[in-house]
């Protein structure tokens, strides 16, 4: 089977569901419903180590790729999530080369980084001996830096050039908010749209992965056309709320 | 505000979501999505006392009516769920007057039944002093006997006549399975359809509530037309699985 | 150290706190606060096997005796709670000799009863080899039948005579409710007061333990004077609610 | 892949680990460690619906067969465990044909029994549509009655003849305790040994499965030789306690 | 209804209970017992994201204001708690303008700070659309810097002047410990008392909120008189331990 | 009883089990199995605050010393674990004096460090009044800096000289990985072996504690001979996996 890293680097599209409610069975059901990947969200979602541990195992059960997003600056948790079986980690608010380096240090083993040894659960979920895990880890573990501020856009090429950073991931909400200095949340505005295109172009030019959070299936397709290979769409809270609303409304009594 | 008992007896329709995954936030989201009632399912769902306790509180937060279904014959749990705040309890596989009486005994205080005293959490969720809870309990607590076998249909009028039984609730899957002696699951077959109509008619004639589990919004409307006032539609597991599938499919990449 | 059975039979008073919220640390804090015993309540409290397992261990940490009350008629849970370390089990609504016998069967090993073998956790909490646990179990495990209806009072002597029943436990709320046929909850009424005295007298005459749920410290003392040795007073939910109310009110701002 | 029922009926040996601590990861680790089956124990173990739900999924992850033991007489839980994905259920203390019939009724669909419809999670874990689950359920779901008293031994052939009972399972501890009327726990005594042989012979003669709890690997082999195909050996609590003890002792400091 | 920010800024007193045990029902009971606010404590309490998520929802159920204290320097958790519904966050050990700025950055949206977008649960608990949440967030979200060292006192005016810092919160235990260089814990000593007065005066002069942890109702009143508007009194662990002790002692048997 | 600090400083050996699975009962069972200490691992194990809180209490029940390892750089969690009852904290990847000082600041009260006041649970587990806890805390709380990189080895003496650092703890896996610049994991290689000896020698010379993670009982004895007093051996995941494997293999059917 193809690793997530290979798949993303080869240009094949990956759509990931978004696990916010910290409920492992929902991560599993996203996989069973057709998602090829699920992301546990520690930044704006309610996940903690316990729910992430179970959700990552549930993804193995469902046969999906396993991603996780950490809270701002919490690189120690990036290491922990890899140890628990995440195949990719997304770090929010990477605004400088220094922040990108610190993130890469936590997610890659020496000599590339400083990740500390202890991936027993991850190797078990992969069905690999520890040596095999070590051999493949730096190659197959995906570290994605979020680009979601003007500072980050300005530093984009330098961030993309950091060894151990495998790609970038765009947060359109924060990007539109910071590009307008907090004035409005206009994800479809010209500045944001332009930045989103630029980011994909530069990532591709650098031979790295481009990912993005999408608010609709249309945006997923748009992003794909723009050169993104990793598209997030569908958070469990929103999906279920909408499904419940639709179901009740369909009963016109 | 109108109690669930009053509402159902007055003939107003109530559509209840179905909580199977034992995840309280999903019960809350069904309420926020528009459901006026949610049922925690201990029979075929994964609920236990801990998840039910939290789900019942989550329903108060969402402003929905609170129902629960017990495992077959587990009347002690019926009492416990009322103590934890359920406003109605559904008992599966009530096939005889004796079973109906035992169920009513567990859900109604003397002299109607033998429910034991201890509704501290329920009264708290209602914002009532204990005396006020006691005064209203037998009147407002709804006990529903499931009619889902030929024996139950045969005993229908006698079951409806049991003091403390407030109504019946139809399980079309088991009904079609038992009416065909296990031959097939034909919820729309003639026998099942006829039984479903008969049950509503007799319940209405007895001045009692008729409820039913529905497999689609169309079935909800059909049941309503047949005289049912309580219609269950939308289990969390199915709703979410379908929503995830639809979301992923909408992303044509 | 003296076993709970010995202590109760010797006539020494034991006051037990009441764990309803299914929160193990509160059981521990009752012990640390001075209670010599705590009861986990599966009937009107929110406990389940998981919370009981932890609460029983927390009681060992706090050095208290360990009791549990089961739901009505749930003798299988009585066996389970003993296996998890309970030293006494209280069964509600024992209204007949048959019910008393079934309860004793579940809590005593052969030849006295039919309890099935598997007390590994209980023996571990006691620091005993399994053989030593078996040798002492029937002698030191306390089975208490609740007397809380007129039928139970009528059958009192016969219930007390059942081998394996170590004593009775009075539920004044249900007793007053059933003695008045549901008319009112008058725990201090004449009928209830008289029944409470009678029960202690007969238990003492039969050489068995008399226990009772008390609504105030005064009632504890009254019960003690009447011949009871096990008095329950102080449920976690009520204690904490009152403590919070008192604390806030003391801040007159 | 061969179903558990087929495997057991074909005479192939199955050794099951025993999950008592209600810790799903330990069930998974038993599977990863080589066990081809794991049993979640609700009778003497600490499991409840929540831990069982997770442990059964963990077994799918580890690729093992999935069994469960219910508390005494708790047939409603037998149905629930099948709905959550158990492939076999073991019922303790089946001492009469009536008890065997009630157990079979709860575990087999009509016309064989009265199991109620709702196996959504089980079918999902099997990767089957609901119809396919229904078609195979009565054939592949294994119902095992525990023979562990003289009454049960006396009724053995009649119990084995109950439609829907797929086999028997011996509890040597209770058997030795009850055969000696509580006098001693002599699992290797003559009476117990003889009964164990008789049970296997009669089960085989009736074309049904014979299972047994074993206290050592030697007993597993002995049971196998006596005709048993399902042997339980290795409870998580005991295995871990012994492993910790051995590990510490090996460090002679 | 008045927001917490408005209330505190208007000079109305708010007394907050303190949730340390990480038990959501206790937070709810503090609200039901009369507290108008509850604080979940991640620094010295046992809370984590899971318990905080439930406790914040329980506070909505009880109708109280919702506060949280983060561990030292853990600003990522400040953002997370706001996303989960906290209306105010208290940061311990803010000893410099730099630390105050970093804290404000994590709790305020641009242009005031750098809080990242994702308040879906908070908006849901408020019953607000996301746009409305964004519009009010910086105005109604309260960021309180703890002043509990000599360095902090020295930097007080500068900390109070940091945009996005809505006020200060005094920790008298640490303040007395650090003012005496670890020599003793004398919360009523002259130095500490004087500092406590100075802090309120300066906060008031700066038009910002002054809050403080109090060891008794008397201290609450004293603080109120000194100009504080937010007073914490009553930790769940201490309240329950004292309540249990008082209850047992009242039973003089 | 002798404190962990005293014992380690006196030169008595302490072997600690390693709790990775975040399952409190396994920590307890390690103690009951003979371990005199257990370490909860937040770095490579699955622990979080909730599981650590319960595991630390379980260790008191089992009578073992209580240690914890934090994630890289997460000093706020070091403080929290001490508040919850840890007697020693191990900090990974301490590569400089600055990092050592920041760690010591978080674990020692003034004037030695900046630990904030709030050890209510720890004092309760110790059975001590808060004043007594404060008096002993800096003396009896053990802060161990992990030496596991060439930079750390180079800074060893300076790290050992940091006030508040009670000793060092070697991670041989990371040490061998970093000494070889990621080339291989050769824990028995010459460079690693030499470094391990050097570290013990320098720690002893500085009058401080030397601890180390060991991969086998032989390594424990070797470390002891080299001058180490704290040896970690036996992680719950590995112990159980091996025990399950051995148990199943012993059944040759
Ligand atoms: Mg963002
Ligand atoms: Mg049904
Ligand atoms: Mg009662
Ligand atoms: Mg048995
Ligand atoms: Mg402080
Ligand atoms: Mg290391």
Coordinates of C-alpha atoms in Angstrom, one line a residue, chain F residues 108-206:
Chain F
X108 CA 11.0 23.9 43.2
X109 CA 9.3 26.5 45.4
X110 CA 11.0 29.9 46.1
X111 CA 13.7 30.8 46.8
X112 CA 15.1 27.8 44.8
X113 CA 12.6 28.1 42.0
X114 CA 9.3 29.5 40.9
X115 CA 6.9 26.6 41.4
X116 CA 3.4 28.0 42.1
X117 CA 1.4 27.1 45.2
X118 CA -1.4 24.5 44.9
X119 CA -0.3 21.0 46.1
X120 CA -3.6 20.1 47.7
X121 CA -3.9 16.6 46.1
X122 CA -0.3 15.8 46.7
X123 CA -0.5 16.7 50.3
X124 CA -3.6 14.7 50.7
X125 CA -2.0 11.6 49.2
X126 CA 0.9 12.1 51.6
X127 CA -1.5 12.5 54.5
X128 CA 0.2 15.8 55.3
X129 CA -1.1 19.3 56.2
X130 CA -0.2 21.9 53.6
X131 CA 2.4 23.5 55.8
X132 CA 4.2 20.2 56.2
X133 CA 4.1 19.7 52.5
X134 CA 5.6 23.1 51.9
X135 CA 8.3 22.5 54.4
X136 CA 9.5 19.3 52.8
X137 CA 8.7 19.9 49.2
X138 CA 12.0 21.3 47.9
X139 CA 13.9 18.7 49.8
X140 CA 11.9 15.6 48.9
X141 CA 10.7 16.4 45.4
X142 CA 13.2 15.0 42.9
X143 CA 13.9 16.8 39.6
X144 CA 15.8 14.7 37.1
X145 CA 17.2 16.1 33.8
X146 CA 17.5 13.7 30.9
X147 CA 21.0 13.5 29.3
X148 CA 20.5 12.0 25.9
X149 CA 22.4 14.1 23.4
X150 CA 26.1 15.1 22.8
X151 CA 25.2 18.6 23.8
X152 CA 23.8 17.4 27.1
X153 CA 26.9 15.3 27.7
X154 CA 29.1 18.3 27.0
X155 CA 27.1 20.4 29.4
X156 CA 26.8 17.6 32.0
X157 CA 28.7 19.2 34.9
X158 CA 27.1 22.5 34.4
X159 CA 23.6 20.9 34.4
X160 CA 24.5 18.9 37.5
X161 CA 25.5 22.1 39.2
X162 CA 22.1 23.8 38.6
X163 CA 20.4 24.4 42.0
X164 CA 17.2 22.4 42.1
X165 CA 18.4 19.8 39.7
X166 CA 18.6 16.6 41.9
X167 CA 20.1 14.4 39.3
X168 CA 20.2 13.1 35.8
X169 CA 18.5 10.3 33.9
X170 CA 19.9 8.7 30.8
X171 CA 17.9 7.8 27.7
X172 CA 20.2 5.3 25.9
X173 CA 18.1 5.1 22.8
X174 CA 18.2 8.8 22.0
X175 CA 21.8 9.0 23.3
X176 CA 23.0 6.3 20.8
X177 CA 20.9 7.9 18.0
X178 CA 22.3 11.4 18.6
X179 CA 25.8 10.3 19.3
X180 CA 25.8 8.6 15.8
X181 CA 24.0 11.6 14.3
X182 CA 21.0 9.4 13.5
X183 CA 23.1 6.7 11.8
X184 CA 22.1 3.9 14.1
X185 CA 20.5 2.8 17.3
X186 CA 23.3 1.0 19.0
X187 CA 22.7 1.2 22.7
X188 CA 25.6 -1.1 23.4
X189 CA 28.1 0.7 21.2
X190 CA 31.3 2.0 22.6
X191 CA 30.4 5.7 22.5
X192 CA 27.1 5.1 24.2
X193 CA 28.5 2.8 26.8
X194 CA 31.3 5.2 27.6
X195 CA 28.9 8.1 27.9
X196 CA 26.7 6.1 30.3
X197 CA 29.7 5.4 32.5
X198 CA 30.8 9.0 32.4
X199 CA 27.4 10.3 33.3
X200 CA 27.2 8.1 36.4
X201 CA 30.7 9.1 37.5
X202 CA 30.0 12.8 37.2
X203 CA 26.7 12.6 38.9
X204 CA 28.2 10.8 41.8
X205 CA 31.0 13.3 42.0
X206 CA 28.5 16.1 42.1

